[in-house]
PDB file of C-alpha atoms in Angstrom:
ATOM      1  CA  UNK Q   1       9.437   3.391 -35.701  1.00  0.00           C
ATOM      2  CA  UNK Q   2       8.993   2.767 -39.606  1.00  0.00           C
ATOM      3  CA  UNK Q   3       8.466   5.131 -42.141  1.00  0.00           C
ATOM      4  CA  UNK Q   4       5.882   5.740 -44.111  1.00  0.00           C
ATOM      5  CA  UNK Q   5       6.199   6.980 -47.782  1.00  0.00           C
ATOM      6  CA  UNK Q   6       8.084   9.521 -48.651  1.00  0.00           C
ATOM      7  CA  UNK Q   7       6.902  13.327 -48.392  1.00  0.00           C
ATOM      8  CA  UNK Q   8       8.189  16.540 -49.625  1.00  0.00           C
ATOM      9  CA  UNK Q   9      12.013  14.601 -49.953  1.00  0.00           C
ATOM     10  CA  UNK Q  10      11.164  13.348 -45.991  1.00  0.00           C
ATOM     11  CA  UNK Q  11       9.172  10.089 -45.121  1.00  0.00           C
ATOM     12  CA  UNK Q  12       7.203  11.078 -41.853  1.00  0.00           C
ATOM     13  CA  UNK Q  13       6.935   8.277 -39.068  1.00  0.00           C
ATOM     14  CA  UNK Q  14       4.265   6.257 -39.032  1.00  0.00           C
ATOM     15  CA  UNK Q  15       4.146   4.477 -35.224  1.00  0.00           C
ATOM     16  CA  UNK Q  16       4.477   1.026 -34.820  1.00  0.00           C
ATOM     17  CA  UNK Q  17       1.817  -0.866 -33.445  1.00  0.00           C
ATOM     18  CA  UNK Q  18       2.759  -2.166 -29.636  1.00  0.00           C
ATOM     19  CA  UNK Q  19       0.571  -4.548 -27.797  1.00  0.00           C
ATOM     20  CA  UNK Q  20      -1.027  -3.187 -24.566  1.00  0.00           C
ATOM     21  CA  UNK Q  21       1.988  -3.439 -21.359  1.00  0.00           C
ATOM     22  CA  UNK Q  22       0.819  -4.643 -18.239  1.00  0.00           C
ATOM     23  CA  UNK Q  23       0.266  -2.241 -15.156  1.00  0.00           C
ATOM     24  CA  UNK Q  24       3.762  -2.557 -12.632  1.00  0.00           C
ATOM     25  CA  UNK Q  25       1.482  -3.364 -10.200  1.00  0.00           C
ATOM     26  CA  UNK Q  26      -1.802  -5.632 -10.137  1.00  0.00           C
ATOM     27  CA  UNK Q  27      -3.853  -2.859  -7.614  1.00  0.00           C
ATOM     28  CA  UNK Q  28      -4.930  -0.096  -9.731  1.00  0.00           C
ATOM     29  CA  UNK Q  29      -5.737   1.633  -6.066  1.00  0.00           C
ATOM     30  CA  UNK Q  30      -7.355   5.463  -6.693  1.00  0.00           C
ATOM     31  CA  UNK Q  31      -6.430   8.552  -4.648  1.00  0.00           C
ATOM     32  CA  UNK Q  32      -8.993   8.719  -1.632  1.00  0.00           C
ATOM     33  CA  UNK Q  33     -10.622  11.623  -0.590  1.00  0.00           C
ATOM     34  CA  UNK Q  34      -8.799  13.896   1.548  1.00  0.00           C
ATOM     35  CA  UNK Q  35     -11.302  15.253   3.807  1.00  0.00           C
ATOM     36  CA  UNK Q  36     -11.995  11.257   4.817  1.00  0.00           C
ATOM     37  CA  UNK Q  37     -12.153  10.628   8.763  1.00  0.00           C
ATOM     38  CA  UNK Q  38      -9.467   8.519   9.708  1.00  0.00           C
ATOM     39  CA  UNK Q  39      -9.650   7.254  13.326  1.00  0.00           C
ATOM     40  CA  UNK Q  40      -6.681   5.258  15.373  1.00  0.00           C
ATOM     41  CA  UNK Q  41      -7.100   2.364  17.955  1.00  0.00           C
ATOM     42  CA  UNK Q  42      -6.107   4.945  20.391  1.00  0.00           C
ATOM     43  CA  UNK Q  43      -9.762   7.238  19.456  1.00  0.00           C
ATOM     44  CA  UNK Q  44      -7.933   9.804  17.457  1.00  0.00           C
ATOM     45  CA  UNK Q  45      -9.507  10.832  14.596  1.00  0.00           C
ATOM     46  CA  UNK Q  46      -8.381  13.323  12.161  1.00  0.00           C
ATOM     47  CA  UNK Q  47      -8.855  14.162   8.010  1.00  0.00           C
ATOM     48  CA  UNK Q  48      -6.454  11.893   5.894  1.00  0.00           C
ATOM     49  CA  UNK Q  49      -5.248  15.024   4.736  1.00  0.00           C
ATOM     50  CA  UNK Q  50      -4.279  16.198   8.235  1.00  0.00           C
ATOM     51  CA  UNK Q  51      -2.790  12.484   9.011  1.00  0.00           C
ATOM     52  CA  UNK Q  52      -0.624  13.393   5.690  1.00  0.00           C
ATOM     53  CA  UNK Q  53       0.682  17.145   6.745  1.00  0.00           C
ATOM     54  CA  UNK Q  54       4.029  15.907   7.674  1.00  0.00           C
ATOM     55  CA  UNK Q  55       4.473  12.627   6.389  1.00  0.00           C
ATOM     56  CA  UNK Q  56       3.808  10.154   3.845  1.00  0.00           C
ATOM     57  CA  UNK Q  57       1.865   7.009   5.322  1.00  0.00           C
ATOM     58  CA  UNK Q  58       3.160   3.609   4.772  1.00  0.00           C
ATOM     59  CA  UNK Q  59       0.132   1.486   5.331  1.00  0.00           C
ATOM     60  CA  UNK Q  60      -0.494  -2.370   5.782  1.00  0.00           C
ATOM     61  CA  UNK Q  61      -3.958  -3.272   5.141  1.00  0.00           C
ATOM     62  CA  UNK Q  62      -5.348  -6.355   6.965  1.00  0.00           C
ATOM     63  CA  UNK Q  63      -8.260  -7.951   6.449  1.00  0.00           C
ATOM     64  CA  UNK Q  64     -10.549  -8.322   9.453  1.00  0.00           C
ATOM     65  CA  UNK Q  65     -10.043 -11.787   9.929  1.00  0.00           C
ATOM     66  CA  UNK Q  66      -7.997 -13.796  11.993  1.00  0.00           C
ATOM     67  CA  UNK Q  67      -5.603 -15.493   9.261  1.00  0.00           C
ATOM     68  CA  UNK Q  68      -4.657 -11.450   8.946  1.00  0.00           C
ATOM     69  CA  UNK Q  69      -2.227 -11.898  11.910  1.00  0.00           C
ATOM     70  CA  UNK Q  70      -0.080 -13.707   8.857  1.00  0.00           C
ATOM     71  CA  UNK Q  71       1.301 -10.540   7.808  1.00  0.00           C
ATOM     72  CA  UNK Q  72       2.225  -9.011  11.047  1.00  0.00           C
ATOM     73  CA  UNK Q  73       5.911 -10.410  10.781  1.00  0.00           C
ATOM     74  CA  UNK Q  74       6.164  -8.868   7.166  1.00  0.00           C
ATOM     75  CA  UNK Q  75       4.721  -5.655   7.912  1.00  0.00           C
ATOM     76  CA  UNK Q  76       6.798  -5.788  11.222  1.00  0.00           C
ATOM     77  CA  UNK Q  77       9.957  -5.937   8.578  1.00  0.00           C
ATOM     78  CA  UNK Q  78       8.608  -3.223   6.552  1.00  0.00           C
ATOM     79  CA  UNK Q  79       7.895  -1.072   9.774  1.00  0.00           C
ATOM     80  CA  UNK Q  80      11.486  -1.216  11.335  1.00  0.00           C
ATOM     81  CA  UNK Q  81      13.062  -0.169   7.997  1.00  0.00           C
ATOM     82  CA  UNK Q  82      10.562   2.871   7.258  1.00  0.00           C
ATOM     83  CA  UNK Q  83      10.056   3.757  10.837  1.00  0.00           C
ATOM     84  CA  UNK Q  84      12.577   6.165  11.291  1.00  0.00           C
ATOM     85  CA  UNK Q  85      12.260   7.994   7.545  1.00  0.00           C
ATOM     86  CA  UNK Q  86       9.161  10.508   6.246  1.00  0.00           C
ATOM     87  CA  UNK Q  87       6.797   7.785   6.152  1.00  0.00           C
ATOM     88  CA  UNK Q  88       4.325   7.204   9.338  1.00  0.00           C
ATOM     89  CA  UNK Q  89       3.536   3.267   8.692  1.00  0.00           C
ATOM     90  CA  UNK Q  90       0.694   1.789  10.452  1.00  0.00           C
ATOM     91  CA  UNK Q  91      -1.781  -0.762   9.904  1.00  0.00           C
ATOM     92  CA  UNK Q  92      -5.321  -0.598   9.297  1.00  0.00           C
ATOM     93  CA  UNK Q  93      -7.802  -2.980  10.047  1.00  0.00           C
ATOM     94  CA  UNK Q  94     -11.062  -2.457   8.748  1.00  0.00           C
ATOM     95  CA  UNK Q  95     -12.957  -3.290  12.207  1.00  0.00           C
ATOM     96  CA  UNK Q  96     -13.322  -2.252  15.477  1.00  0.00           C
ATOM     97  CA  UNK Q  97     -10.709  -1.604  18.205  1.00  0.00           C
ATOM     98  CA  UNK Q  98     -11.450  -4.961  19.685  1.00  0.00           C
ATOM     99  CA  UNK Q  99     -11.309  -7.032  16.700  1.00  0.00           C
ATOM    100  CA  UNK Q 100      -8.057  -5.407  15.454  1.00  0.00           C
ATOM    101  CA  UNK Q 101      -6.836  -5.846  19.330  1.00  0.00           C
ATOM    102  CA  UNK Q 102      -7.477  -9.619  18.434  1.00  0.00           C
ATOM    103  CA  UNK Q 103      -5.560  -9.757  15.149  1.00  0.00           C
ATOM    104  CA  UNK Q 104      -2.611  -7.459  16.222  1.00  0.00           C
ATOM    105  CA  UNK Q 105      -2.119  -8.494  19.489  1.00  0.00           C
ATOM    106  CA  UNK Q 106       1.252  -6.984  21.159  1.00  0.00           C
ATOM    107  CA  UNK Q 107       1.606  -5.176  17.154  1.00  0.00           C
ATOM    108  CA  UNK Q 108      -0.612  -2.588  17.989  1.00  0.00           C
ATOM    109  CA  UNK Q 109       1.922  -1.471  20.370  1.00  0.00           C
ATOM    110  CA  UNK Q 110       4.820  -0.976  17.974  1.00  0.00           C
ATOM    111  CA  UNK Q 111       2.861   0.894  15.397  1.00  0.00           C
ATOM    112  CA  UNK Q 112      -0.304   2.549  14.815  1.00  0.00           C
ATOM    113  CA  UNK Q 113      -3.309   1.380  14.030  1.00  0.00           C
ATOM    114  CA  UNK Q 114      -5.925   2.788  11.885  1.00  0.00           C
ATOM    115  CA  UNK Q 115      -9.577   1.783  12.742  1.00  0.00           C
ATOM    116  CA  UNK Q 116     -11.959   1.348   9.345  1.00  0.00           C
ATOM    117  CA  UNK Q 117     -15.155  -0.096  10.297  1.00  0.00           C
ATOM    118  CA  UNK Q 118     -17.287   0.935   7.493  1.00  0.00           C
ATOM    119  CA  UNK Q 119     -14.265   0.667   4.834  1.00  0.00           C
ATOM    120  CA  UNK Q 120     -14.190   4.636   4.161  1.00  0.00           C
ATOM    121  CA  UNK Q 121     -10.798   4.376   3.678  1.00  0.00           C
ATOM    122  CA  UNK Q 122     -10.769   0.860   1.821  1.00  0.00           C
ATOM    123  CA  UNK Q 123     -13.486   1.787  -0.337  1.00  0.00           C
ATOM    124  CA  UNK Q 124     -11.672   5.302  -0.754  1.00  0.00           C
ATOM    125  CA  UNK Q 125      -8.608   3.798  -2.105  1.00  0.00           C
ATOM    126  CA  UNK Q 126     -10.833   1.468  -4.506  1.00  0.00           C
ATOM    127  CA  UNK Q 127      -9.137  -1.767  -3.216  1.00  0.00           C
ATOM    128  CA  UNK Q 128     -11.219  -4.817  -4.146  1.00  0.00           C
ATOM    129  CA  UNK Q 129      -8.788  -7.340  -2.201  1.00  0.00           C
ATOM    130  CA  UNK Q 130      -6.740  -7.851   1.237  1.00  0.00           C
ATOM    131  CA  UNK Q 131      -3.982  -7.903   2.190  1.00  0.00           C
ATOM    132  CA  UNK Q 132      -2.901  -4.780   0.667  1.00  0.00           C
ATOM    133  CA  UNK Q 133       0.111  -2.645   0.967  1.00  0.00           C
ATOM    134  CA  UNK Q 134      -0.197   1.369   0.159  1.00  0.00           C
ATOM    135  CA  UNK Q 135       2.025   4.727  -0.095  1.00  0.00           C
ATOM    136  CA  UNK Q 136      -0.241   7.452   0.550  1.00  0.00           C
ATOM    137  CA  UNK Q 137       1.609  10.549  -0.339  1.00  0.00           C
ATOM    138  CA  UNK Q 138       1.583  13.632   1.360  1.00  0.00           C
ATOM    139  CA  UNK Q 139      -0.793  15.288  -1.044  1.00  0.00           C
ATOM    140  CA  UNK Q 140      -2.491  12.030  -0.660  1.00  0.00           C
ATOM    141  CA  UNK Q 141      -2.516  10.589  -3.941  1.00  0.00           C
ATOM    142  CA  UNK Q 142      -1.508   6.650  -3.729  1.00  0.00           C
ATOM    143  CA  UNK Q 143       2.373   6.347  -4.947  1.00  0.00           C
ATOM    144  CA  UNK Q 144       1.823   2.725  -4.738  1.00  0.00           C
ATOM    145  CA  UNK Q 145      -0.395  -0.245  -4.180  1.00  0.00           C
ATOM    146  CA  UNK Q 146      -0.339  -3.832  -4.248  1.00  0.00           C
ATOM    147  CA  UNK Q 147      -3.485  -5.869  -3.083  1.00  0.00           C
ATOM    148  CA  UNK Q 148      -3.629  -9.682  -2.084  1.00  0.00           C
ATOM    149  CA  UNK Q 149       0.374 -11.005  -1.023  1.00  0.00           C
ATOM    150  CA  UNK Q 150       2.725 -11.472  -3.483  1.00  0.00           C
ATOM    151  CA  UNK Q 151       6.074 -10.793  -2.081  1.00  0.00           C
ATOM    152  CA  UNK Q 152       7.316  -9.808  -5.510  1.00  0.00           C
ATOM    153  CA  UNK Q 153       4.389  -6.576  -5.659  1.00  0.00           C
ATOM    154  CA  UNK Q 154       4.784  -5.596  -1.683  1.00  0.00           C
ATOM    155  CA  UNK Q 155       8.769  -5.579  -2.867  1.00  0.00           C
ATOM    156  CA  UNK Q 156       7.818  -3.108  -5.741  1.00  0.00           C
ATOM    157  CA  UNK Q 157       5.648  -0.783  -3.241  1.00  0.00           C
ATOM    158  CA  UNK Q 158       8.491  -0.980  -0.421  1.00  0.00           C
ATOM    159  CA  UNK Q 159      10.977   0.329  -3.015  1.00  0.00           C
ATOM    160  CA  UNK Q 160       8.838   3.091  -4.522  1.00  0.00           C
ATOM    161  CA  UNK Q 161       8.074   4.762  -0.669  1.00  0.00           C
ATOM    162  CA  UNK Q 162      11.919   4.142  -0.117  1.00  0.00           C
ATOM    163  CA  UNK Q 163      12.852   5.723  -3.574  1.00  0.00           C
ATOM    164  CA  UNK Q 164      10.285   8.872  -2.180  1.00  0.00           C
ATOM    165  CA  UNK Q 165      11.978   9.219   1.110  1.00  0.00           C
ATOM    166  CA  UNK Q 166      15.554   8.689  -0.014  1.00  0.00           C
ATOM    167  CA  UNK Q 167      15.673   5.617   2.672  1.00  0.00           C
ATOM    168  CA  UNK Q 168      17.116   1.767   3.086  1.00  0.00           C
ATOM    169  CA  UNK Q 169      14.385  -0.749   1.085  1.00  0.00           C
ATOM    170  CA  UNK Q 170      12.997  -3.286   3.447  1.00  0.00           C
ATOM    171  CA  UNK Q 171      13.308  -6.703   2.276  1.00  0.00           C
ATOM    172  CA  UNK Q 172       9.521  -7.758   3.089  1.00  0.00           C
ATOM    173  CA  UNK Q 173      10.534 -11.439   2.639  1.00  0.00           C
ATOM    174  CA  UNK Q 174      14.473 -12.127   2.771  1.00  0.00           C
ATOM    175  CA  UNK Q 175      15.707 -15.402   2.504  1.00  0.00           C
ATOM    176  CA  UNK Q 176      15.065 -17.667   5.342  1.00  0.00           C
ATOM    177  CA  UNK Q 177      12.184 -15.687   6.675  1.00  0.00           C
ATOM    178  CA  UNK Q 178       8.978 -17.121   7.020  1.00  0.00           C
ATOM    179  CA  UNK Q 179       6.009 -15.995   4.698  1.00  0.00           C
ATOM    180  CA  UNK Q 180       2.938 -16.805   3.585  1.00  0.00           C
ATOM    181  CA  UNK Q 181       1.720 -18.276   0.557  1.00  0.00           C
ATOM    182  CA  UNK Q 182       0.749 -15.854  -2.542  1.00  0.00           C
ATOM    183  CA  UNK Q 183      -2.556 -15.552  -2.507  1.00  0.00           C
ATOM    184  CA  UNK Q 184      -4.709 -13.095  -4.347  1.00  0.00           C
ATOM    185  CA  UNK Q 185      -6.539 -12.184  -0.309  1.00  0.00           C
ATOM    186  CA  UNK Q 186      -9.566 -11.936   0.606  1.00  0.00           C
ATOM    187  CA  UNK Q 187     -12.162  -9.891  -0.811  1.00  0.00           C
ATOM    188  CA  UNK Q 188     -13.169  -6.572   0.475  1.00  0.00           C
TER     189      UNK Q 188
END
């Protein structure tokens, strides 16, 4: 701060001018609505706010596409770390149950799967690109997003829902793993 002139024996502080920061994280997602209808693979279907009564929801977006089985092993990684805390992770697919049968393959039995055929929830969260990775809190605002893969953002969102439940961070791509190339996804 620099001061300005001076004023009754005191200079008062004029601000300094600071160039706009960038956002921590390149999704700008928006809280969804909590009344939304959120269905599972399994056919049960239930208001985001009800999915949210107990738990936070750690949630790996996929796009409906088959190139979306890519992230399984990552979300897999994220998944056994936040399993056992406050967070109930699942993926969604925004598709049918047969399509995200296709994609998930033996996944679908380790976790559960969110069904989002018309993109309520997608659309809901304002996410314009997937992949995505999201903390929905348990008042369901969004502690965290990160859209497209970039192991550096899904790191940042991994920490913040660890930091929440006072759990171990999952390293979504530790050395010697296998991931896929950054790429800004696929749009919604």
């Amino acid at each position: 701060m620099t001061w300005g002139p001076s004023v009754g024996g005191r200079a008062p502080p004029v601000p300094e001018r600071r160039e706009p920061q960038a956002l921590p994280f390149p999704a700008v997602a928006k809280n969804p609505d909590p009344t939304l209808a959120l269905s599972t693979s399994a056919g049960v279907t239930r208001s985001l706010d009800d999915w949210t009564t107990m738990f936070h929801l750690c949630l790996v977006i996929l796009p409906d596409r088959p190139e979306a089985a890519r992230w399984i092993p990552v979300a897999e990684r994220i998944f056994d770390v936040l399993g056992d805390s406050d967070a109930r992770t699942a993926y969604v697919v925004p598709s049918t149950a047969p399509i995200a049968e296709r994609i998930l393959e033996g996944a679908s039995e380790k976790a559960m799967v969110f069904l989002d055929p018309d993109r309520v929830l997608v659309n809901g969260l304002g996410l314009t690109h997937l992949p995505a990775f999201v903390h929905i809190r348990q008042d369901t605002s969004v502690g965290a997003a990160a859209e497209g893969w970039n192991a550096v953002e899904w790191q940042k969102v991994a920490k913040e829902i660890s930091g929440a439940m006072a759990w171990s961070v999952p390293d979504v791509a530790p050395p010697g793993s296998t991931v896929p190339a950054t790429t800004a996804g696929w749009a919604v």
